[in-house]
Each structure stands twice: as C-alpha cells, then as structure tokens.
Short mmCIF file of C-alpha atoms and ligand atoms in Angstrom, two decimals:
data_model
loop_
_atom_site.label_atom_id
_atom_site.label_comp_id
_atom_site.label_asym_id
_atom_site.label_seq_id
_atom_site.Cartn_x
_atom_site.Cartn_y
_atom_site.Cartn_z
CA MET A 1 0.00 0.00 0.00
CA ALA A 2 1.26 3.49 -0.85
CA LYS A 3 2.46 5.52 2.13
CA THR A 4 1.06 8.88 3.23
CA ARG A 5 3.72 11.46 2.47
CA SER A 6 4.48 14.83 4.05
CA THR A 7 4.92 18.11 2.30
CA TYR A 8 5.75 21.47 3.83
CA ARG A 9 3.70 24.52 3.01
CA CYS A 10 4.06 28.24 3.76
CA GLY A 11 1.17 29.71 5.76
CA GLU A 12 1.57 33.09 4.07
CA CYS A 13 1.90 32.42 0.37
CA GLY A 14 0.99 28.75 0.10
CA ALA A 15 4.33 27.76 -1.53
CA GLU A 16 5.19 24.07 -1.19
CA GLY A 17 8.58 22.52 -0.42
CA PRO A 18 10.07 19.09 0.38
CA GLN A 19 11.39 19.96 3.84
CA TRP A 20 10.87 22.28 6.78
CA THR A 21 12.76 25.57 6.72
CA GLY A 22 12.71 28.51 9.11
CA ARG A 23 12.04 30.94 6.31
CA CYS A 24 9.87 30.56 3.24
CA SER A 25 12.06 30.70 0.14
CA ALA A 26 9.15 32.03 -1.96
CA CYS A 27 7.85 34.97 0.10
CA GLY A 28 10.57 35.39 2.73
CA ALA A 29 8.22 35.06 5.73
CA TRP A 30 9.68 33.55 8.91
CA ASN A 31 8.20 30.64 10.85
CA THR A 32 5.31 30.09 8.50
CA ILE A 33 6.16 26.61 7.16
CA VAL A 34 3.87 23.84 8.41
CA GLU A 35 3.82 20.14 7.69
CA GLU A 36 0.94 18.73 5.65
CA ARG A 37 0.09 15.08 5.24
CA VAL A 38 -0.89 14.10 1.73
CA ALA A 39 -2.82 10.90 1.14
CA PRO A 40 -1.72 8.96 -1.96
CA PRO A 41 -4.05 9.16 -4.95
CA SER A 42 -6.34 6.16 -5.16
CA ALA A 43 -5.67 3.78 -8.05
CA SER A 44 -9.12 4.36 -9.52
CA ALA A 45 -8.56 8.13 -9.73
CA THR A 46 -6.03 7.77 -12.50
CA THR A 47 -7.90 5.21 -14.57
CA SER A 48 -11.52 6.38 -14.21
CA ARG A 49 -13.52 7.35 -17.29
CA PRO A 50 -14.98 10.86 -17.50
CA THR A 51 -18.64 11.16 -16.55
CA SER A 52 -19.07 14.38 -18.52
CA VAL A 53 -19.43 14.73 -22.28
CA ALA A 54 -17.57 17.27 -24.39
CA MET A 55 -19.98 19.28 -26.50
CA PRO A 56 -19.90 22.20 -28.96
CA ILE A 57 -19.73 25.49 -27.08
CA ALA A 58 -22.95 26.86 -28.55
CA GLU A 59 -24.87 23.87 -27.25
CA VAL A 60 -23.77 24.38 -23.66
CA GLU A 61 -26.70 25.69 -21.68
CA GLY A 62 -26.15 29.36 -20.89
CA ALA A 63 -29.40 30.24 -19.14
CA GLY A 64 -29.64 30.69 -15.39
CA TRP A 65 -26.35 32.58 -15.16
CA GLU A 66 -27.78 36.06 -15.14
CA PRO A 67 -26.68 38.01 -12.09
CA ARG A 68 -29.20 38.38 -9.28
CA PRO A 69 -29.20 41.99 -8.03
CA THR A 70 -28.43 42.27 -4.33
CA GLY A 71 -30.42 45.49 -4.09
CA ILE A 72 -27.38 47.31 -2.68
CA GLY A 73 -26.74 49.63 -5.62
CA GLU A 74 -23.03 50.22 -5.12
CA LEU A 75 -22.36 46.50 -4.58
CA ASP A 76 -24.29 45.62 -7.74
CA ARG A 77 -22.32 48.22 -9.66
CA VAL A 78 -19.03 46.53 -8.72
CA LEU A 79 -20.41 43.04 -9.35
CA GLY A 80 -21.69 44.06 -12.77
CA GLY A 81 -25.36 43.56 -11.85
CA GLY A 82 -25.36 41.21 -8.90
CA LEU A 83 -24.42 37.72 -7.72
CA VAL A 84 -24.34 34.92 -10.29
CA ALA A 85 -25.84 31.57 -9.23
CA GLY A 86 -23.10 29.04 -8.49
CA SER A 87 -20.39 31.67 -8.35
CA VAL A 88 -18.00 32.16 -5.44
CA THR A 89 -16.98 35.63 -4.34
CA LEU A 90 -14.27 36.43 -1.84
CA LEU A 91 -14.75 39.68 0.08
CA GLY A 92 -11.47 40.83 1.60
CA GLY A 93 -10.79 43.74 3.91
CA GLU A 94 -9.15 44.74 7.16
CA PRO A 95 -10.92 43.87 10.42
CA GLY A 96 -13.57 46.43 11.35
CA ILE A 97 -13.88 47.89 7.87
CA GLY A 98 -17.50 46.73 7.53
CA LYS A 99 -17.47 43.40 5.66
CA SER A 100 -20.01 41.73 7.96
CA THR A 101 -22.22 44.82 7.89
CA LEU A 102 -22.19 45.00 4.09
CA LEU A 103 -23.05 41.33 3.69
CA LEU A 104 -25.79 41.41 6.32
CA GLN A 105 -27.38 44.34 4.51
CA ALA A 106 -27.02 42.55 1.17
CA LEU A 107 -28.54 39.33 2.53
CA SER A 108 -31.42 41.19 4.11
CA SER A 109 -32.16 42.95 0.84
CA LEU A 110 -31.87 39.69 -1.13
CA ALA A 111 -34.13 37.87 1.34
CA GLY A 112 -36.62 40.74 1.19
CA GLY A 113 -36.67 40.28 -2.58
CA GLY A 114 -37.59 36.60 -2.31
CA ALA A 115 -34.19 34.82 -2.26
CA ARG A 116 -33.43 32.21 0.37
CA CYS A 117 -30.26 33.19 2.22
CA LEU A 118 -28.03 31.44 4.72
CA LEU A 119 -25.42 33.21 6.82
CA ALA A 120 -22.82 30.98 8.48
CA CYS A 121 -21.00 33.08 11.03
CA GLY A 122 -17.97 31.67 12.75
CA GLU A 123 -16.67 34.94 14.12
CA GLU A 124 -19.70 36.08 16.09
CA SER A 125 -22.44 34.30 18.02
CA ALA A 126 -25.92 34.10 16.53
CA GLN A 127 -27.11 36.53 19.26
CA GLN A 128 -24.53 39.12 18.26
CA VAL A 129 -25.51 38.88 14.62
CA ARG A 130 -29.17 39.09 15.50
CA LEU A 131 -28.55 42.23 17.56
CA ARG A 132 -26.82 43.87 14.65
CA ALA A 133 -29.51 42.69 12.24
CA SER A 134 -32.25 44.27 14.32
CA ARG A 135 -30.32 47.56 14.35
CA LEU A 136 -29.97 47.37 10.57
CA GLY A 137 -33.60 46.32 10.05
CA ALA A 138 -32.48 43.01 8.59
CA LEU A 139 -34.85 40.58 10.34
CA GLU A 140 -36.14 38.91 7.19
CA PRO A 141 -37.97 35.56 7.42
CA ARG A 142 -36.02 34.11 4.47
CA LEU A 143 -32.64 34.94 6.05
CA PHE A 144 -31.32 31.95 7.99
CA LEU A 145 -28.46 32.05 10.44
CA VAL A 146 -26.10 29.40 11.83
CA ALA A 147 -23.15 30.00 14.14
CA GLU A 148 -20.90 27.19 12.87
CA THR A 149 -17.22 26.82 12.11
CA GLU A 150 -17.12 23.17 11.03
CA LEU A 151 -17.37 22.76 7.29
CA PRO A 152 -19.43 19.53 7.25
CA ALA A 153 -22.00 21.22 9.51
CA ILE A 154 -22.16 24.29 7.26
CA LEU A 155 -22.61 22.12 4.16
CA ALA A 156 -25.29 20.06 5.94
CA HIS A 157 -27.16 23.25 6.85
CA ALA A 158 -26.84 24.41 3.27
CA SER A 159 -28.42 21.21 2.00
CA THR A 160 -31.39 21.54 4.39
CA VAL A 161 -31.97 25.29 3.90
CA VAL A 162 -31.20 25.11 0.12
CA PRO A 163 -30.23 28.77 -0.05
CA ASP A 164 -29.90 30.83 -3.21
CA VAL A 165 -27.13 32.74 -1.48
CA LEU A 166 -24.70 31.45 1.15
CA VAL A 167 -22.36 33.72 3.10
CA VAL A 168 -19.48 32.29 5.15
CA ASP A 169 -18.03 34.82 7.60
CA SER A 170 -15.11 34.19 7.63
CA ILE A 171 -13.30 31.51 5.61
CA GLN A 172 -10.37 31.66 8.05
CA THR A 173 -12.55 30.40 10.90
CA VAL A 174 -13.92 27.43 8.93
CA HIS A 175 -12.29 24.05 9.41
CA ASP A 176 -12.89 20.43 8.69
CA PRO A 177 -12.17 18.11 11.67
CA GLU A 178 -11.46 15.26 9.24
CA LEU A 179 -8.39 17.00 7.86
CA ALA A 180 -5.15 16.37 9.72
CA SER A 181 -3.92 19.95 9.65
CA ALA A 182 -4.66 22.51 12.36
CA PRO A 183 -7.67 24.87 12.16
CA GLY A 184 -6.66 28.15 10.52
CA SER A 185 -3.73 26.57 8.64
CA VAL A 186 -3.39 27.13 4.91
CA ALA A 187 -4.18 23.52 4.14
CA GLN A 188 -7.46 23.82 6.06
CA VAL A 189 -8.51 27.11 4.55
CA ARG A 190 -7.63 25.99 1.04
CA GLU A 191 -9.34 22.63 1.29
CA CYS A 192 -12.47 24.17 2.89
CA ALA A 193 -12.59 26.81 0.15
CA HIS A 194 -12.28 24.09 -2.52
CA ARG A 195 -15.19 22.18 -1.02
CA LEU A 196 -17.32 25.30 -0.74
CA VAL A 197 -16.57 26.09 -4.40
CA ARG A 198 -17.61 22.57 -5.39
CA ALA A 199 -20.81 22.83 -3.33
CA ALA A 200 -21.59 26.22 -4.89
CA LYS A 201 -21.23 24.85 -8.44
CA ASP A 202 -23.14 21.64 -7.68
CA SER A 203 -26.16 23.32 -6.12
CA ALA A 204 -26.00 26.62 -8.07
CA MET A 205 -25.92 28.69 -4.89
CA ALA A 206 -24.12 32.01 -5.04
CA THR A 207 -21.51 31.92 -2.28
CA VAL A 208 -19.68 34.78 -0.64
CA LEU A 209 -16.65 34.10 1.55
CA VAL A 210 -15.28 36.74 3.88
CA GLY A 211 -11.48 36.83 4.04
CA HIS A 212 -9.21 38.75 6.39
CA VAL A 213 -6.52 40.95 5.06
CA THR A 214 -3.12 41.60 6.60
CA LYS A 215 -1.68 45.06 7.27
CA ASP A 216 0.07 45.16 3.90
CA GLY A 217 -3.19 44.50 2.10
CA ASN A 218 -2.77 40.83 1.18
CA LEU A 219 -5.40 38.27 1.98
CA ALA A 220 -4.14 36.81 5.24
CA GLY A 221 -2.35 33.56 4.58
CA PRO A 222 -3.74 31.84 1.57
CA ARG A 223 -3.24 33.85 -1.60
CA VAL A 224 -4.22 30.52 -3.12
CA LEU A 225 -7.85 31.41 -2.37
CA GLU A 226 -7.78 34.09 -5.02
CA HIS A 227 -7.27 31.45 -7.71
CA VAL A 228 -10.08 29.22 -6.53
CA VAL A 229 -12.88 31.79 -6.51
CA ASP A 230 -14.62 33.58 -9.40
CA THR A 231 -14.55 37.07 -7.96
CA VAL A 232 -12.33 38.84 -5.47
CA LEU A 233 -13.68 42.03 -3.95
CA SER A 234 -11.62 44.32 -1.81
CA PHE A 235 -13.24 46.59 0.77
CA GLU A 236 -11.02 49.48 1.75
CA GLY A 237 -11.07 52.70 3.68
CA GLU A 238 -9.45 54.69 6.41
CA ARG A 239 -10.75 53.54 9.75
CA HIS A 240 -11.08 57.14 10.99
CA HIS A 241 -13.15 58.20 8.01
CA ALA A 242 -16.65 57.10 7.14
CA LEU A 243 -15.81 56.53 3.48
CA ARG A 244 -15.47 52.95 2.22
CA LEU A 245 -14.39 51.89 -1.26
CA LEU A 246 -15.32 48.59 -2.84
CA ARG A 247 -13.39 47.30 -5.86
CA ALA A 248 -13.26 44.11 -7.86
CA VAL A 249 -9.69 42.80 -7.98
CA LYS A 250 -10.68 39.79 -10.07
CA HIS A 251 -14.05 39.18 -11.72
CA ARG A 252 -14.98 36.34 -14.04
CA PHE A 253 -18.39 37.79 -14.90
CA GLY A 254 -17.66 41.43 -15.60
CA PRO A 255 -15.20 44.28 -15.65
CA THR A 256 -12.89 44.98 -12.71
CA SER A 257 -12.83 48.72 -13.27
CA GLU A 258 -15.93 49.71 -11.31
CA LEU A 259 -15.71 51.38 -7.94
CA GLY A 260 -18.38 51.25 -5.24
CA LEU A 261 -18.56 54.02 -2.66
CA PHE A 262 -20.17 53.74 0.75
CA GLU A 263 -20.39 55.77 3.89
CA MET A 264 -20.47 54.03 7.28
CA THR A 265 -23.34 55.54 9.26
CA ASP A 266 -25.21 54.67 12.46
CA ALA A 267 -27.65 52.75 10.29
CA GLY A 268 -24.99 50.68 8.52
CA LEU A 269 -23.44 51.31 5.13
CA GLU A 270 -25.08 53.81 2.83
CA GLY A 271 -24.23 53.98 -0.85
CA VAL A 272 -22.85 57.21 -2.28
CA PRO A 273 -24.18 57.15 -5.84
CA ASP A 274 -23.07 60.72 -6.68
CA PRO A 275 -19.73 61.37 -5.01
CA GLY A 276 -19.35 64.71 -6.83
CA ARG A 277 -19.09 67.06 -3.93
CA LEU A 278 -18.23 64.45 -1.30
CA PHE A 279 -14.60 65.49 -0.93
CA LEU A 280 -15.11 69.18 -1.52
CA SER A 281 -17.85 70.09 0.95
CA ASP A 282 -15.58 71.63 3.62
CA ARG A 283 -13.04 73.10 1.23
CA GLN A 284 -11.50 76.51 2.04
CA ALA A 285 -10.78 77.56 -1.51
CA SER A 286 -9.14 80.81 -0.39
CA ALA A 287 -6.38 79.02 1.54
CA ALA A 288 -2.92 78.66 0.04
CA GLY A 289 -1.90 75.04 -0.58
CA SER A 290 -5.31 73.72 -1.66
CA VAL A 291 -5.82 72.27 -5.16
CA VAL A 292 -8.62 70.21 -6.69
CA VAL A 293 -7.63 67.32 -8.94
CA PRO A 294 -10.05 65.31 -11.09
CA THR A 295 -8.84 61.74 -10.48
CA LEU A 296 -10.21 58.58 -11.94
CA GLU A 297 -11.12 55.50 -9.91
CA GLY A 298 -11.97 52.78 -12.37
CA HIS A 299 -14.42 54.51 -14.66
CA ARG A 300 -15.53 56.97 -12.02
CA PRO A 301 -14.18 60.49 -11.99
CA LEU A 302 -13.74 61.81 -8.45
CA LEU A 303 -12.83 65.37 -7.64
CA VAL A 304 -10.44 65.32 -4.71
CA GLU A 305 -8.85 68.18 -2.82
CA LEU A 306 -5.11 67.91 -2.27
CA GLN A 307 -3.55 70.05 0.44
CA ALA A 308 0.07 70.91 1.08
CA LEU A 309 1.71 72.77 3.91
CA VAL A 310 5.35 73.79 3.69
CA ALA A 311 6.89 75.32 6.81
CA ARG A 312 10.43 76.08 7.98
CA SER A 313 11.69 73.09 9.95
CA PRO A 314 13.53 73.23 13.27
CA LEU A 315 14.86 69.71 12.60
CA ASN A 316 18.08 68.57 10.99
CA MET A 317 16.07 65.94 9.13
CA PRO A 318 12.92 67.81 8.10
CA ARG A 319 9.65 65.89 8.14
CA ARG A 320 7.98 64.61 5.01
CA SER A 321 4.43 63.39 5.45
CA ALA A 322 2.13 62.18 2.67
CA GLN A 323 -1.34 60.99 3.71
CA GLY A 324 -3.44 59.32 1.06
CA LEU A 325 -0.68 60.11 -1.43
CA ASP A 326 2.29 58.10 -2.61
CA ALA A 327 5.37 59.15 -0.60
CA GLY A 328 7.68 58.21 -3.49
CA ARG A 329 5.78 60.44 -5.92
CA MET A 330 5.84 63.30 -3.42
CA ALA A 331 9.63 63.00 -3.13
CA MET A 332 9.85 63.03 -6.94
CA VAL A 333 7.59 66.09 -7.25
CA SER A 334 9.63 67.94 -4.57
CA ALA A 335 12.87 67.13 -6.40
CA VAL A 336 11.49 68.36 -9.74
CA LEU A 337 10.27 71.58 -8.08
CA GLU A 338 13.72 72.09 -6.65
CA GLU A 339 15.80 71.30 -9.72
CA ARG A 340 13.60 72.46 -12.60
CA VAL A 341 11.70 75.37 -11.04
CA GLY A 342 13.98 76.59 -8.26
CA VAL A 343 11.57 76.14 -5.34
CA THR A 344 13.82 74.95 -2.51
CA LEU A 345 12.32 72.70 0.15
CA VAL A 346 15.41 71.17 1.82
CA ALA A 347 15.00 72.98 5.15
CA ALA A 348 11.21 72.74 5.26
CA ASP A 349 8.78 70.31 6.78
CA VAL A 350 6.44 69.21 4.01
CA TYR A 351 2.97 67.86 4.71
CA ALA A 352 0.64 66.78 1.93
CA LEU A 353 -2.66 64.97 2.04
CA ALA A 354 -5.64 63.89 0.01
CA VAL A 355 -8.74 65.10 1.88
CA GLY A 356 -11.54 62.75 2.90
CA GLY A 357 -9.80 59.42 3.47
CA VAL A 358 -9.35 58.62 -0.21
CA ARG A 359 -6.03 57.44 -1.68
CA VAL A 360 -4.78 59.31 -4.73
CA ILE A 361 -1.77 57.44 -6.03
CA GLU A 362 -2.15 57.90 -9.79
CA PRO A 363 0.51 59.93 -11.64
CA GLY A 364 -2.25 62.25 -12.90
CA ALA A 365 -2.14 63.96 -9.50
CA ASP A 366 1.56 64.98 -9.81
CA LEU A 367 0.89 68.41 -11.24
CA ALA A 368 -1.79 69.15 -8.63
CA LEU A 369 0.63 68.22 -5.86
CA ALA A 370 3.37 70.40 -7.38
CA LEU A 371 0.98 73.37 -7.57
CA ALA A 372 -0.28 72.77 -4.01
CA LEU A 373 3.33 72.86 -2.76
CA THR A 374 4.13 75.98 -4.77
CA SER A 375 0.94 77.66 -3.59
CA SER A 376 1.87 76.94 0.03
CA VAL A 377 5.48 78.13 -0.38
CA THR A 378 4.41 81.38 -2.03
CA GLY A 379 1.43 81.88 0.29
CA THR A 380 -0.80 82.47 -2.74
CA PRO A 381 -4.12 80.66 -3.04
CA LEU A 382 -5.11 79.20 -6.39
CA PRO A 383 -8.32 80.39 -8.08
CA ALA A 384 -11.37 78.74 -6.46
CA ASP A 385 -12.77 77.59 -9.82
CA LEU A 386 -9.57 75.89 -11.00
CA VAL A 387 -8.81 72.17 -11.33
CA VAL A 388 -5.39 70.77 -12.16
CA CYS A 389 -4.48 67.48 -13.79
CA GLY A 390 -1.34 66.04 -15.40
CA GLU A 391 1.63 63.78 -14.92
CA LEU A 392 5.04 65.28 -14.23
CA GLY A 393 8.24 64.04 -15.89
CA LEU A 394 11.68 64.27 -14.32
CA CYS A 395 12.68 67.00 -16.79
CA GLY A 396 9.83 69.17 -15.53
CA GLU A 397 7.67 68.41 -18.58
CA LEU A 398 3.94 67.68 -18.35
CA ARG A 399 2.44 64.51 -19.73
CA GLN A 400 -1.03 63.54 -20.79
CA VAL A 401 -3.15 61.30 -18.55
CA GLY A 402 -5.89 58.87 -19.57
CA GLN A 403 -9.56 59.85 -19.95
CA MET A 404 -8.98 63.58 -19.69
CA GLY A 405 -12.36 64.30 -21.33
CA ARG A 406 -14.24 62.41 -18.66
CA ARG A 407 -12.31 64.13 -15.88
CA LEU A 408 -12.91 67.61 -17.28
CA ALA A 409 -16.60 66.90 -17.86
CA GLU A 410 -17.04 66.03 -14.19
CA ALA A 411 -15.16 69.18 -13.16
CA ALA A 412 -17.43 71.29 -15.38
CA ARG A 413 -20.53 69.57 -13.98
CA LEU A 414 -19.47 70.58 -10.47
CA GLY A 415 -19.03 74.22 -11.43
CA PHE A 416 -15.29 74.49 -12.10
CA ARG A 417 -14.48 76.94 -14.89
CA ARG A 418 -10.74 76.54 -15.55
CA ALA A 419 -8.34 73.62 -15.81
CA VAL A 420 -4.54 73.58 -16.02
CA VAL A 421 -3.63 70.57 -18.17
CA PRO A 422 -0.72 69.27 -20.30
CA ALA A 423 -0.31 70.85 -23.76
CA SER A 424 -1.56 67.75 -25.56
CA ALA A 425 -4.87 67.63 -23.65
CA PRO A 426 -8.12 67.73 -25.67
CA ASP A 427 -10.56 70.63 -25.47
CA GLY A 428 -12.76 70.69 -22.42
CA PRO A 429 -16.56 70.69 -22.30
CA PRO A 430 -18.43 73.99 -22.87
CA GLY A 431 -17.99 76.37 -19.96
CA LEU A 432 -14.59 75.02 -18.94
CA GLU A 433 -11.56 76.95 -20.13
CA VAL A 434 -8.54 74.75 -20.77
CA LEU A 435 -5.20 76.34 -19.78
CA ARG A 436 -2.50 74.31 -21.54
CA ALA A 437 1.10 74.15 -20.33
CA SER A 438 3.98 72.02 -21.54
CA THR A 439 6.24 72.41 -18.48
CA LEU A 440 5.78 72.78 -14.76
CA VAL A 441 7.14 76.35 -14.93
CA GLU A 442 4.45 77.26 -17.48
CA ALA A 443 1.75 75.53 -15.44
CA ILE A 444 2.70 77.53 -12.34
CA ALA A 445 2.33 80.75 -14.32
CA ARG A 446 -0.97 79.68 -15.91
CA ALA A 447 -2.36 78.92 -12.46
CA GLY A 448 -1.62 82.52 -11.47
CA LEU A 449 1.30 81.84 -9.12
CA VAL A 450 4.22 84.28 -9.36
CA LEU A 451 7.70 83.06 -8.42
CA GLY A 452 9.52 86.36 -9.06
CA ALA A 453 13.22 86.90 -9.44
CA LYS A 454 14.26 86.02 -5.86
CA PRO A 455 14.95 82.40 -4.83
CA VAL A 456 11.81 80.80 -3.43
CA GLY A 457 11.47 78.34 -0.57
CA PHE A 458 13.52 77.16 2.37
CA PRO A 459 17.22 76.64 1.57
CA ARG A 460 19.47 75.15 4.21
CA ALA A 461 20.79 77.85 6.58
CA VAL A 462 24.48 78.57 5.95
CA PRO A 463 26.42 78.36 9.27
CA ALA A 464 27.62 81.83 10.32
P1 TYD B 501 -18.03 45.00 10.76
O1 TYD B 501 -19.01 44.81 9.66
O2 TYD B 501 -18.14 44.14 11.95
O3 TYD B 501 -16.54 44.89 10.17
P2 TYD B 501 -15.75 43.57 9.67
O4 TYD B 501 -16.72 42.47 9.48
O5 TYD B 501 -15.11 44.01 8.39
O6 TYD B 501 -14.73 43.28 10.70
O7 TYD B 501 -18.13 46.56 11.15
C1 TYD B 501 -17.17 47.13 11.93
C2 TYD B 501 -17.43 48.55 12.33
O8 TYD B 501 -18.49 49.21 11.73
C3 TYD B 501 -17.70 48.59 13.81
O9 TYD B 501 -16.52 49.02 14.44
C4 TYD B 501 -18.79 49.54 14.01
C5 TYD B 501 -19.12 50.06 12.67
N1 TYD B 501 -20.56 50.13 12.42
C6 TYD B 501 -21.18 51.37 12.29
O10 TYD B 501 -20.54 52.42 12.39
N2 TYD B 501 -22.52 51.42 12.04
C7 TYD B 501 -23.28 50.30 11.95
O11 TYD B 501 -24.49 50.39 11.70
C8 TYD B 501 -22.63 49.03 12.10
C9 TYD B 501 -23.41 47.76 12.01
C10 TYD B 501 -21.27 48.99 12.32
MG1 MG B 502 -16.82 40.70 10.57
#
C-alpha cells in the first residue's frame, strides 16, 4: 500500500517545499512553514472514465447565469449587476472595515426580494448577529443564520436550507475536523474553500466568503484562495473616516474597473451614488496650498482636494508626510520643483494629504501636488474655480493622462471653470476653459502663481 507522504507549506503564500525551513524561500516570511500530510491518490482516480461529455460550445446551456441583483446599488455596480448563481466571491478587507455589515445588509435585501439566504458566522455568536440585524432592520424571514465553524455542519445546513445565497463569515474560521492539519492553517482554509466552491457549483448557490486581510493588504495567509474563486472584492477605507471603497480585484463575470462608494453611518453602510461634492464640501478655496484634482477611480471620476503645507523646519532631518498620497511620488515632485523650477524645500517640513480618506496614487495627480506645494510656499491661493491634472516628468515636462475628457466633464458639472492641463490635452466641455502648459514652470504661471526673481522656498541655513 502506498504511504502517506508529508509536504511542507508556507502559511503566508501557500508555496510548497520538500522539507521544513525557518524561512519561506518564496515569500521570505519567517516561521510560516507547516507540515501537511498528503494521502496517496487512489488507483481508480487515474484510470476512471470521465462522466461528462464534451460538447460544442454553442450547445452548452447558458441560461440561469444572469446576475441576481443584491439590491445594494453600489455592490451591484461593482459586481456588474449582482451575484451569479453558483459563483463564489471572496470579500477581503481589514478587520472592522464593515465586511459583515455590508453582507448582512445585502442578505437582508436579497431575502426581502424573495431569495433564500443562509449566513454561516464563525466569528460572532448568533445573538450578536441578530442584535446587529435588528439595528440594521435586517430581520427577514427568508434569512437563515447558523453560528458554525465546522465545514461539514455548514454544508449540511446548506443542503437543508437550500439557499440561493450562502455567506461564510469568515473563511479563516472554517475548518474540517477530518483534515489532519490545524484549524486556521493554509491547508485547512484551502481545502475548505475548494469544497465550498464545489458545493456552490453543484447546487448553483451564489456563495460569498469573507477573508481577512493583513496590514500590507494581502489576503491573510492563503493567496491561493484568489485562484479558486470567481470574484475577489476588496473593501477598503481609512478607519477614521466614514468613506469605504469597494473594488473588484478579479471578476470572471464582468469588468474589474468599477468602484463602489459607501459611507459608514449609524444605520450601517449607505451607498454614495453621486460622489461629486463628497470630498469638496468643507473646502476653504481661499487658503494657500489647496488644489482640486479630477482623479479617476476605475471609470468613475472623483474630484479630490489635495492640500500641502510647507513650513520652515527646526529639525536637521525635516519631516515629510504624505497621507493618502504616494510618498515616493511626493519626493519626486519635490525634487522636480527644486531642480527644474527653483523652489527649494530642503530645510522645510512638508505635509501633503488627500482630503476625505481617499487614496490618490495615480501619476495624474503629480501636477496638482506640485501646484499645491508651490501655492503653500508662495502663500498664494489658487483660483477657487480651478482644477489641475497632469503627470510630471523628471525634466519638468507635463504629460497627458488617460480619460482627460471624462475628468474635465465632471469638473465642469461641479461648477469648475478653468483647468490647467498638459499641452496635448483635448478641449474641455463647454464652460470650462482649458489652460495648456507644456512644463511645470508654465503651469505655475498659468495657475496665477508668481515666483519672481528672488529664490523661493527654504534653503538650508548657511552656518555663520
Ligand atoms: P463590521 O461589519 O463588523 O466589520 P468587519 O466584518 O469588516 O470586521 O463593522 C465594523 C465597524 O463598523 C464597527 O466598528 C462599528 C461600525 N458600524 C457602524 O458604524 N454602524 C453600523 O451600523 C454598524 C453595524 C457597524
Ligand atoms: Mg466581521
């Protein structure tokens, strides 16, 4: 009889090796390798005949795979209409971001619309979930609840309830006592996910798995999960802000470019269908250092205020702080300002942020950041009706960014009248004057900032 053999697997990335090591050679994580026992394949597995029949693609039945709307508009937008029967979706996000709340609201809405729903919660007791459900008004008769962590029990409940939609919160708490490996190990999570995927396909129930995410944004432990499921959604946001962003990282049934926007309120998550003025409501347009940039999140233009504050630093190593912005791009923009424009920042503390808890990391925000810094250094506010968009090159030249027309149209819709853009940008919509510039120096002038003949900024003090 063939022997059971051991393999060694990394708990972080799922890489497999022949022996135990202290550090995973694939992802570099320490102390993550665990032993897994692998049963030999049965003799019949290799010789069995297929039970399925290959058929021409046009004859494969395609009905029944239309998405079922969840009734949560922003979620449906990201899913491309709703949940597809038999599909498996993984919802990832940091603890406390609102994954359980979002799914409870979605299930309640689905159940209210006639779907049978089953929520298997392993993280909270049934009482806790019920308490939250009554606060959210989610006490629907077709919404069933089990507090279970054992996979066979969850699957047994699923075959009695026969739900249209099953939610497992979270996949990391699910385990199968028949498997040799420890609960929470990669082998457990992966095997349980495989079985849930099989159950979803066999009984055509749409399944949503909740997955935890580590600090650096990866799904905790098993990246392997991402390959098994049809859709991976990522729920993001700053914990101290109410704004939450939902994106599809992988989607077998639709585009991955849509963005869903929610606000966390006392009554759960509320969709933000028109985010137009969301980030601009408290803006002090007359303050130096404030610039509005039309960014693009997926297909959605968002107008975001960037702020910069440049102040003389008492420190030998001045502070550089970039919140919601890419620190590397800020360093690049500062260097270009210094070398190509002559705005010196070496002895200054520089603070920059994207207002409202949103992350603006696209290169299209370079020019806006450069103008915000210049505006702060010179103490001159930019015109209140001005938006700024463009990528900055290392030679101080401005470069075109994608979908400029869409960005400018949104700016015009929200009442902006002028836009500083790269020279190659297309014309704007009626009512929006396009101010073209081919270099950063030109853009600074077109935005109405005057640098003058004297050196600008905060050079290092020369010792007396
Ligand atoms: P939760 O859905 O439990 O997050 P996750 O499942 O991702 O860990 O929600 C966490 C936070 O949301 C919690 O700290 C409180 C807050 N919250 C509200 O602000 N309003 C509400 O109506 C609810 C239900 C939660
Ligand atoms: Mg939760």
